[in-house]
Each structure stands twice: as C-alpha cells, then as structure tokens.
C-alpha cells in the first residue's frame, strides 16, 4: 500500500539523521526576496551549529534554506510532495524523499526535527505552523521550539492571535509564548540550542530521579 510504504521509506531514510531543524516558507518567493535571503542565512547558521536542515524540497524559501545549509557544508534534506504542477526537488538537497501524501510527509517534519522555523508563506506554511503549535499546546510533542522569522510579515497575525483569539479565550495567554518571533538568525539558532539543552537537562534529571527511586526500593 502506497500510504504505508511512504511511512516506511521515510522512517528508513531518516533514521540516522543528525539533530535537525525543519524550515518552512513560501514556495513562491523569488530567490532575491528578503525572505529567501533570510532563509539562506538561516540554513547556513543552522548547518554551522551542527543541525541538518529539512524543508519541503520545493522552490522559494525552501530552496534558499537548503542552499544555505548545503553551502555551509551541512546536511540538506528535502521532503518533496507530488503536485500537479510538479517542479521536482530543488538542486540544493543532498537527501530527498518524494511523498504523495501530505500527512505522511508532515509526520517526518515533526519526528525528525528538534525545532521548526517558519518564514513568510501562504496556506502551506500556515498549515505547518499551526500543526506544530497544536502538537506543542496539546503536549503531543514536548519542548518543541517554534521560531517565526520575518516580524513585519507576522505582526498582523500575531496581533489577531493576541487581540481576538486569546482575548476571546480560544487559546490560553501562555499559548502565545510557544513561539519566538525574531528577524535575527543568531537569536533563532540560539533559541533552538537553548531549548535543546533545557530538554537534555530535563531528561537527565528524570533519569537520575528514576535511578534514585530504583536504588531506594532495592
Ligand atoms: C511554485 C509552487 C507553488 C510549487 C509548489 N511546490 C512545493 N514543493 C514542496 N513543498 C511545497 C510546495 N508547495 C507548498 N509546499 C509546502 O507548503 C509550504 C509552502 O506553501 P506556501 O507556498 O506557503 O503555500 C512549504 O513549507 C512546503 O512544505
């Protein structure tokens, strides 16, 4: 069955991936647009910090992030999607997988990444952003940093989330803190590194507490 084989191929191919960050953004942005320039610098900075960069493997912001990672000597991953106006996986991807189903592909973006960075984009980008926020909000993934880059682009949405969605109690006040919003590549990467370190410390403390409990029982 194609659906199952997409999960199996994804899990097999990505099993040995080093720590990675998924980067999202518009398929339509021109290579010389500010968001592509930002995505390229971000891809490079993530690669320099030791993260593989995962994108949707398409054009625009995806291609720019893959390009930045590739040029900085990092691992550049593209999880492509079969579309009627198919353009193929961009040339900056070292490890590419093609999916027919969005939902199988979306599982891979979350399962194999330590964090999401979301740059300006359209419906596809919104879908990916709000899926990540829902997973964090409901505790289906823990401590998953979500970074929004492009403060001017996101400000209208953030105002609405604060002024309408939170004001009418459709989300909790703390839910808005699930995102870091910045234009600064270094700040974005540092936020991810800090969240990684906090999670590692938490897991270590849990392990030590479990070991101490086992010791006390014996
Ligand atoms: C020129 C054009 C529309 C090509 C489409 N080719 C695509 N290739 C790969 N992923 C895509 C594509 N279109 C949308 N996506 C997915 O949706 C997001 C971008 O959608 P949008 O442009 O923001 O809404 C990306 O992060 C990606 O995961």
PDB file of C-alpha atoms and ligand atoms in Angstrom:
ATOM      1  CA  UNK A   1       0.000   0.000   0.000  1.00  0.00           C
ATOM      2  CA  UNK A   2       1.421   3.365  -1.011  1.00  0.00           C
ATOM      3  CA  UNK A   3       0.388   5.091   2.236  1.00  0.00           C
ATOM      4  CA  UNK A   4       2.222   2.588   4.420  1.00  0.00           C
ATOM      5  CA  UNK A   5       5.265   2.467   2.173  1.00  0.00           C
ATOM      6  CA  UNK A   6       5.626   6.246   2.451  1.00  0.00           C
ATOM      7  CA  UNK A   7       5.889   5.965   6.237  1.00  0.00           C
ATOM      8  CA  UNK A   8       8.339   3.046   5.986  1.00  0.00           C
ATOM      9  CA  UNK A   9      10.544   4.775   3.417  1.00  0.00           C
ATOM     10  CA  UNK A  10      10.547   7.979   5.436  1.00  0.00           C
ATOM     11  CA  UNK A  11      11.450   6.232   8.696  1.00  0.00           C
ATOM     12  CA  UNK A  12      14.167   4.146   6.985  1.00  0.00           C
ATOM     13  CA  UNK A  13      15.787   7.040   5.162  1.00  0.00           C
ATOM     14  CA  UNK A  14      15.719   9.477   8.057  1.00  0.00           C
ATOM     15  CA  UNK A  15      16.539   7.092  10.930  1.00  0.00           C
ATOM     16  CA  UNK A  16      20.193   8.125  11.132  1.00  0.00           C
ATOM     17  CA  UNK A  17      19.662  11.824  10.612  1.00  0.00           C
ATOM     18  CA  UNK A  18      21.712  14.023  12.976  1.00  0.00           C
ATOM     19  CA  UNK A  19      19.824  16.655  15.027  1.00  0.00           C
ATOM     20  CA  UNK A  20      17.752  18.608  12.529  1.00  0.00           C
ATOM     21  CA  UNK A  21      15.549  21.677  12.172  1.00  0.00           C
ATOM     22  CA  UNK A  22      12.580  21.900   9.782  1.00  0.00           C
ATOM     23  CA  UNK A  23      12.326  25.198   7.914  1.00  0.00           C
ATOM     24  CA  UNK A  24       9.067  26.297   6.242  1.00  0.00           C
ATOM     25  CA  UNK A  25       8.115  29.147   3.990  1.00  0.00           C
ATOM     26  CA  UNK A  26       6.663  30.193   0.669  1.00  0.00           C
ATOM     27  CA  UNK A  27       7.149  28.140  -2.484  1.00  0.00           C
ATOM     28  CA  UNK A  28       6.553  31.337  -4.488  1.00  0.00           C
ATOM     29  CA  UNK A  29       9.214  33.690  -3.106  1.00  0.00           C
ATOM     30  CA  UNK A  30      11.770  34.880  -5.637  1.00  0.00           C
ATOM     31  CA  UNK A  31      15.409  33.992  -4.985  1.00  0.00           C
ATOM     32  CA  UNK A  32      16.308  37.680  -4.448  1.00  0.00           C
ATOM     33  CA  UNK A  33      13.423  38.346  -2.000  1.00  0.00           C
ATOM     34  CA  UNK A  34      14.224  39.334   1.608  1.00  0.00           C
ATOM     35  CA  UNK A  35      12.710  36.099   2.947  1.00  0.00           C
ATOM     36  CA  UNK A  36      14.887  33.946   0.654  1.00  0.00           C
ATOM     37  CA  UNK A  37      17.942  35.915   1.708  1.00  0.00           C
ATOM     38  CA  UNK A  38      16.964  35.326   5.359  1.00  0.00           C
ATOM     39  CA  UNK A  39      16.296  31.616   4.726  1.00  0.00           C
ATOM     40  CA  UNK A  40      19.670  31.169   3.079  1.00  0.00           C
ATOM     41  CA  UNK A  41      21.483  32.772   6.027  1.00  0.00           C
ATOM     42  CA  UNK A  42      19.386  30.725   8.435  1.00  0.00           C
ATOM     43  CA  UNK A  43      20.198  27.471   6.590  1.00  0.00           C
ATOM     44  CA  UNK A  44      23.891  28.329   6.812  1.00  0.00           C
ATOM     45  CA  UNK A  45      23.743  29.205  10.516  1.00  0.00           C
ATOM     46  CA  UNK A  46      21.823  26.038  11.381  1.00  0.00           C
ATOM     47  CA  UNK A  47      24.348  23.942   9.456  1.00  0.00           C
ATOM     48  CA  UNK A  48      27.240  25.686  11.238  1.00  0.00           C
ATOM     49  CA  UNK A  49      25.561  24.901  14.571  1.00  0.00           C
ATOM     50  CA  UNK A  50      25.507  21.218  13.586  1.00  0.00           C
ATOM     51  CA  UNK A  51      21.865  20.875  12.541  1.00  0.00           C
ATOM     52  CA  UNK A  52      20.650  19.217   9.374  1.00  0.00           C
ATOM     53  CA  UNK A  53      18.085  21.400   7.590  1.00  0.00           C
ATOM     54  CA  UNK A  54      14.801  19.793   6.491  1.00  0.00           C
ATOM     55  CA  UNK A  55      12.475  21.587   4.071  1.00  0.00           C
ATOM     56  CA  UNK A  56       9.650  20.683   1.733  1.00  0.00           C
ATOM     57  CA  UNK A  57      12.292  20.410  -1.000  1.00  0.00           C
ATOM     58  CA  UNK A  58      10.468  22.871  -3.250  1.00  0.00           C
ATOM     59  CA  UNK A  59      11.361  26.289  -4.679  1.00  0.00           C
ATOM     60  CA  UNK A  60      11.373  29.698  -2.960  1.00  0.00           C
ATOM     61  CA  UNK A  61      12.124  29.828   0.762  1.00  0.00           C
ATOM     62  CA  UNK A  62      12.606  26.045   0.896  1.00  0.00           C
ATOM     63  CA  UNK A  63      15.267  26.145  -1.787  1.00  0.00           C
ATOM     64  CA  UNK A  64      17.008  29.101  -0.125  1.00  0.00           C
ATOM     65  CA  UNK A  65      17.221  27.285   3.232  1.00  0.00           C
ATOM     66  CA  UNK A  66      18.506  24.128   1.520  1.00  0.00           C
ATOM     67  CA  UNK A  67      21.019  26.220  -0.371  1.00  0.00           C
ATOM     68  CA  UNK A  68      22.331  27.919   2.778  1.00  0.00           C
ATOM     69  CA  UNK A  69      22.753  24.568   4.535  1.00  0.00           C
ATOM     70  CA  UNK A  70      24.435  22.980   1.533  1.00  0.00           C
ATOM     71  CA  UNK A  71      26.827  25.880   1.002  1.00  0.00           C
ATOM     72  CA  UNK A  72      27.821  25.797   4.684  1.00  0.00           C
ATOM     73  CA  UNK A  73      28.677  22.094   4.359  1.00  0.00           C
ATOM     74  CA  UNK A  74      25.640  20.881   6.327  1.00  0.00           C
ATOM     75  CA  UNK A  75      23.182  18.121   5.520  1.00  0.00           C
ATOM     76  CA  UNK A  76      20.347  19.470   3.388  1.00  0.00           C
ATOM     77  CA  UNK A  77      17.143  17.401   3.350  1.00  0.00           C
ATOM     78  CA  UNK A  78      14.084  17.835   1.111  1.00  0.00           C
ATOM     79  CA  UNK A  79      10.767  16.111   1.771  1.00  0.00           C
ATOM     80  CA  UNK A  80       9.083  16.763  -1.553  1.00  0.00           C
ATOM     81  CA  UNK A  81       5.399  16.443  -2.348  1.00  0.00           C
ATOM     82  CA  UNK A  82       3.927  15.222  -5.638  1.00  0.00           C
ATOM     83  CA  UNK A  83       1.847  18.070  -7.033  1.00  0.00           C
ATOM     84  CA  UNK A  84       0.058  18.538 -10.363  1.00  0.00           C
ATOM     85  CA  UNK A  85       2.445  21.414 -11.146  1.00  0.00           C
ATOM     86  CA  UNK A  86       5.433  19.379 -10.038  1.00  0.00           C
ATOM     87  CA  UNK A  87       8.789  21.103 -10.190  1.00  0.00           C
ATOM     88  CA  UNK A  88      10.893  18.369  -8.605  1.00  0.00           C
ATOM     89  CA  UNK A  89      13.134  18.585  -5.568  1.00  0.00           C
ATOM     90  CA  UNK A  90      15.464  21.602  -5.663  1.00  0.00           C
ATOM     91  CA  UNK A  91      19.116  21.184  -6.601  1.00  0.00           C
ATOM     92  CA  UNK A  92      20.475  22.013  -3.110  1.00  0.00           C
ATOM     93  CA  UNK A  93      19.050  18.897  -1.472  1.00  0.00           C
ATOM     94  CA  UNK A  94      21.510  16.104  -0.538  1.00  0.00           C
ATOM     95  CA  UNK A  95      18.885  13.719   0.807  1.00  0.00           C
ATOM     96  CA  UNK A  96      15.479  13.810  -0.854  1.00  0.00           C
ATOM     97  CA  UNK A  97      12.279  11.814  -0.470  1.00  0.00           C
ATOM     98  CA  UNK A  98       9.131  12.280  -2.558  1.00  0.00           C
ATOM     99  CA  UNK A  99       5.742  11.906  -0.917  1.00  0.00           C
ATOM    100  CA  UNK A 100       2.289  11.645  -2.441  1.00  0.00           C
ATOM    101  CA  UNK A 101       0.505  12.231   0.875  1.00  0.00           C
ATOM    102  CA  UNK A 102       0.864  15.432   2.860  1.00  0.00           C
ATOM    103  CA  UNK A 103       0.090  13.681   6.152  1.00  0.00           C
ATOM    104  CA  UNK A 104       2.880  11.075   5.818  1.00  0.00           C
ATOM    105  CA  UNK A 105       5.297  13.852   4.912  1.00  0.00           C
ATOM    106  CA  UNK A 106       4.175  16.016   7.850  1.00  0.00           C
ATOM    107  CA  UNK A 107       4.936  13.205  10.278  1.00  0.00           C
ATOM    108  CA  UNK A 108       8.572  13.290   9.090  1.00  0.00           C
ATOM    109  CA  UNK A 109       8.912  17.056   9.581  1.00  0.00           C
ATOM    110  CA  UNK A 110       7.995  16.671  13.247  1.00  0.00           C
ATOM    111  CA  UNK A 111       9.508  13.280  14.072  1.00  0.00           C
ATOM    112  CA  UNK A 112      12.973  14.043  12.742  1.00  0.00           C
ATOM    113  CA  UNK A 113      13.359  17.670  13.781  1.00  0.00           C
ATOM    114  CA  UNK A 114      14.298  19.313  17.067  1.00  0.00           C
ATOM    115  CA  UNK A 115      12.578  22.564  16.121  1.00  0.00           C
ATOM    116  CA  UNK A 116      10.536  24.406  13.490  1.00  0.00           C
ATOM    117  CA  UNK A 117      11.451  27.738  11.912  1.00  0.00           C
ATOM    118  CA  UNK A 118       8.673  29.384   9.921  1.00  0.00           C
ATOM    119  CA  UNK A 119       9.353  32.157   7.397  1.00  0.00           C
ATOM    120  CA  UNK A 120       6.797  34.145   5.400  1.00  0.00           C
ATOM    121  CA  UNK A 121       4.498  31.925   3.362  1.00  0.00           C
ATOM    122  CA  UNK A 122       0.958  31.079   2.321  1.00  0.00           C
ATOM    123  CA  UNK A 123      -1.550  28.333   3.138  1.00  0.00           C
ATOM    124  CA  UNK A 124       1.061  25.545   3.150  1.00  0.00           C
ATOM    125  CA  UNK A 125       3.239  27.444   5.592  1.00  0.00           C
ATOM    126  CA  UNK A 126       0.257  28.288   7.846  1.00  0.00           C
ATOM    127  CA  UNK A 127      -0.770  24.643   7.880  1.00  0.00           C
ATOM    128  CA  UNK A 128       2.692  23.622   9.038  1.00  0.00           C
ATOM    129  CA  UNK A 129       2.908  26.400  11.646  1.00  0.00           C
ATOM    130  CA  UNK A 130      -0.462  25.693  13.231  1.00  0.00           C
ATOM    131  CA  UNK A 131       0.049  21.948  13.208  1.00  0.00           C
ATOM    132  CA  UNK A 132       3.281  22.419  15.163  1.00  0.00           C
ATOM    133  CA  UNK A 133       1.620  24.793  17.635  1.00  0.00           C
ATOM    134  CA  UNK A 134      -1.274  22.363  18.151  1.00  0.00           C
ATOM    135  CA  UNK A 135       1.124  19.492  18.854  1.00  0.00           C
ATOM    136  CA  UNK A 136       3.027  21.574  21.417  1.00  0.00           C
ATOM    137  CA  UNK A 137      -0.120  23.016  23.005  1.00  0.00           C
ATOM    138  CA  UNK A 138      -1.667  19.570  23.466  1.00  0.00           C
ATOM    139  CA  UNK A 139       1.557  18.022  24.733  1.00  0.00           C
ATOM    140  CA  UNK A 140       1.858  15.571  21.822  1.00  0.00           C
ATOM    141  CA  UNK A 141       5.412  16.847  21.416  1.00  0.00           C
ATOM    142  CA  UNK A 142       7.355  18.296  24.318  1.00  0.00           C
ATOM    143  CA  UNK A 143       9.536  21.376  24.336  1.00  0.00           C
ATOM    144  CA  UNK A 144       9.434  21.791  20.581  1.00  0.00           C
ATOM    145  CA  UNK A 145      10.714  25.278  19.813  1.00  0.00           C
ATOM    146  CA  UNK A 146       8.785  27.152  17.134  1.00  0.00           C
ATOM    147  CA  UNK A 147      10.503  30.237  15.721  1.00  0.00           C
ATOM    148  CA  UNK A 148       8.718  32.752  13.492  1.00  0.00           C
ATOM    149  CA  UNK A 149      11.080  34.778  11.322  1.00  0.00           C
ATOM    150  CA  UNK A 150      10.048  37.946   9.500  1.00  0.00           C
ATOM    151  CA  UNK A 151       8.497  40.125  12.224  1.00  0.00           C
ATOM    152  CA  UNK A 152       6.794  42.539   9.788  1.00  0.00           C
ATOM    153  CA  UNK A 153       5.106  39.687   7.908  1.00  0.00           C
ATOM    154  CA  UNK A 154       3.795  38.002  11.045  1.00  0.00           C
ATOM    155  CA  UNK A 155       2.804  41.082  13.051  1.00  0.00           C
ATOM    156  CA  UNK A 156      -0.784  41.259  11.739  1.00  0.00           C
ATOM    157  CA  UNK A 157      -1.388  37.598  12.528  1.00  0.00           C
ATOM    158  CA  UNK A 158       0.192  37.937  15.979  1.00  0.00           C
ATOM    159  CA  UNK A 159      -1.983  40.989  16.731  1.00  0.00           C
ATOM    160  CA  UNK A 160      -5.059  38.978  15.810  1.00  0.00           C
ATOM    161  CA  UNK A 161      -3.950  35.954  17.845  1.00  0.00           C
ATOM    162  CA  UNK A 162      -3.455  38.257  20.855  1.00  0.00           C
ATOM    163  CA  UNK A 163      -6.326  40.700  20.332  1.00  0.00           C
ATOM    164  CA  UNK A 164      -9.012  38.287  19.180  1.00  0.00           C
ATOM    165  CA  UNK A 165      -8.111  34.622  19.655  1.00  0.00           C
ATOM    166  CA  UNK A 166      -6.542  34.974  23.132  1.00  0.00           C
ATOM    167  CA  UNK A 167      -8.858  37.852  24.130  1.00  0.00           C
ATOM    168  CA  UNK A 168     -11.871  35.629  23.424  1.00  0.00           C
ATOM    169  CA  UNK A 169     -10.232  32.765  25.351  1.00  0.00           C
ATOM    170  CA  UNK A 170      -9.896  30.459  22.365  1.00  0.00           C
ATOM    171  CA  UNK A 171      -6.290  29.943  23.402  1.00  0.00           C
ATOM    172  CA  UNK A 172      -4.660  30.475  26.790  1.00  0.00           C
ATOM    173  CA  UNK A 173      -2.459  33.517  27.439  1.00  0.00           C
ATOM    174  CA  UNK A 174       0.592  31.209  27.775  1.00  0.00           C
ATOM    175  CA  UNK A 175      -0.028  29.715  24.329  1.00  0.00           C
ATOM    176  CA  UNK A 176       1.366  32.829  22.675  1.00  0.00           C
ATOM    177  CA  UNK A 177       4.662  32.154  24.445  1.00  0.00           C
ATOM    178  CA  UNK A 178       5.024  28.929  22.471  1.00  0.00           C
ATOM    179  CA  UNK A 179       6.665  30.945  19.684  1.00  0.00           C
ATOM    180  CA  UNK A 180       9.815  33.015  19.479  1.00  0.00           C
ATOM    181  CA  UNK A 181       9.460  35.856  16.958  1.00  0.00           C
ATOM    182  CA  UNK A 182      12.611  37.386  15.513  1.00  0.00           C
ATOM    183  CA  UNK A 183      14.442  38.667  12.427  1.00  0.00           C
ATOM    184  CA  UNK A 184      17.803  37.735  13.870  1.00  0.00           C
ATOM    185  CA  UNK A 185      19.300  34.478  12.579  1.00  0.00           C
ATOM    186  CA  UNK A 186      21.672  34.126  15.534  1.00  0.00           C
ATOM    187  CA  UNK A 187      18.850  34.638  18.017  1.00  0.00           C
ATOM    188  CA  UNK A 188      16.757  31.996  16.248  1.00  0.00           C
ATOM    189  CA  UNK A 189      19.574  29.440  16.314  1.00  0.00           C
ATOM    190  CA  UNK A 190      20.427  30.234  19.953  1.00  0.00           C
ATOM    191  CA  UNK A 191      16.769  29.803  20.968  1.00  0.00           C
ATOM    192  CA  UNK A 192      16.835  26.321  19.431  1.00  0.00           C
ATOM    193  CA  UNK A 193      20.161  25.403  21.057  1.00  0.00           C
ATOM    194  CA  UNK A 194      18.901  26.594  24.478  1.00  0.00           C
ATOM    195  CA  UNK A 195      15.661  24.623  24.139  1.00  0.00           C
ATOM    196  CA  UNK A 196      17.683  21.532  23.197  1.00  0.00           C
ATOM    197  CA  UNK A 197      19.910  21.982  26.246  1.00  0.00           C
ATOM    198  CA  UNK A 198      16.908  22.507  28.546  1.00  0.00           C
ATOM    199  CA  UNK A 199      15.281  19.342  27.246  1.00  0.00           C
ATOM    200  CA  UNK A 200      18.503  17.337  27.667  1.00  0.00           C
ATOM    201  CA  UNK A 201      18.859  18.600  31.270  1.00  0.00           C
ATOM    202  CA  UNK A 202      15.230  17.710  31.996  1.00  0.00           C
ATOM    203  CA  UNK A 203      15.666  14.204  30.609  1.00  0.00           C
ATOM    204  CA  UNK A 204      18.880  13.734  32.601  1.00  0.00           C
ATOM    205  CA  UNK A 205      17.123  14.834  35.808  1.00  0.00           C
ATOM    206  CA  UNK A 206      14.266  12.396  35.130  1.00  0.00           C
ATOM    207  CA  UNK A 207      16.763   9.582  34.553  1.00  0.00           C
ATOM    208  CA  UNK A 208      18.564  10.392  37.798  1.00  0.00           C
ATOM    209  CA  UNK A 209      15.288  10.539  39.731  1.00  0.00           C
ATOM    210  CA  UNK A 210      14.240   7.146  38.328  1.00  0.00           C
ATOM    211  CA  UNK A 211      17.631   5.650  39.217  1.00  0.00           C
ATOM    212  CA  UNK A 212      17.412   7.080  42.759  1.00  0.00           C
ATOM    213  CA  UNK A 213      13.919   5.614  43.182  1.00  0.00           C
ATOM    214  CA  UNK A 214      15.077   2.202  41.969  1.00  0.00           C
ATOM    215  CA  UNK A 215      18.045   2.396  44.354  1.00  0.00           C
ATOM    216  CA  UNK A 216      15.782   3.296  47.294  1.00  0.00           C
ATOM    217  CA  UNK A 217      13.497   0.340  46.528  1.00  0.00           C
ATOM    218  CA  UNK A 218      16.332  -2.212  46.341  1.00  0.00           C
TER     219      UNK A 218
HETATM  220  C1  LIG B   1       5.601  27.068  -7.409  1.00  0.00           C
HETATM  221  C2  LIG B   1       4.898  26.151  -6.497  1.00  0.00           C
HETATM  222  C3  LIG B   1       3.574  26.600  -5.928  1.00  0.00           C
HETATM  223  C4  LIG B   1       5.466  24.963  -6.187  1.00  0.00           C
HETATM  224  C5  LIG B   1       4.935  24.060  -5.138  1.00  0.00           C
HETATM  225  N1  LIG B   1       5.906  23.152  -4.713  1.00  0.00           N
HETATM  226  C6  LIG B   1       6.046  22.728  -3.442  1.00  0.00           C
HETATM  227  N2  LIG B   1       7.031  21.844  -3.213  1.00  0.00           N
HETATM  228  C7  LIG B   1       7.249  21.400  -1.959  1.00  0.00           C
HETATM  229  N3  LIG B   1       6.527  21.786  -0.888  1.00  0.00           N
HETATM  230  C8  LIG B   1       5.547  22.661  -1.057  1.00  0.00           C
HETATM  231  C9  LIG B   1       5.235  23.159  -2.345  1.00  0.00           C
HETATM  232  N4  LIG B   1       4.168  23.997  -2.206  1.00  0.00           N
HETATM  233  C10 LIG B   1       3.855  24.019  -0.880  1.00  0.00           C
HETATM  234  N5  LIG B   1       4.671  23.227  -0.187  1.00  0.00           N
HETATM  235  C11 LIG B   1       4.658  23.028   1.295  1.00  0.00           C
HETATM  236  O1  LIG B   1       3.944  24.090   1.886  1.00  0.00           O
HETATM  237  C12 LIG B   1       4.827  25.133   2.335  1.00  0.00           C
HETATM  238  C13 LIG B   1       4.771  26.286   1.366  1.00  0.00           C
HETATM  239  O2  LIG B   1       3.455  26.538   0.996  1.00  0.00           O
HETATM  240  P1  LIG B   1       3.005  28.031   0.675  1.00  0.00           P
HETATM  241  O3  LIG B   1       3.790  28.465  -0.518  1.00  0.00           O
HETATM  242  O4  LIG B   1       3.360  28.816   1.905  1.00  0.00           O
HETATM  243  O5  LIG B   1       1.526  27.929   0.459  1.00  0.00           O
HETATM  244  C14 LIG B   1       6.237  24.564   2.333  1.00  0.00           C
HETATM  245  O6  LIG B   1       6.886  24.704   3.598  1.00  0.00           O
HETATM  246  C15 LIG B   1       6.072  23.124   1.866  1.00  0.00           C
HETATM  247  O7  LIG B   1       6.246  22.191   2.896  1.00  0.00           O
END
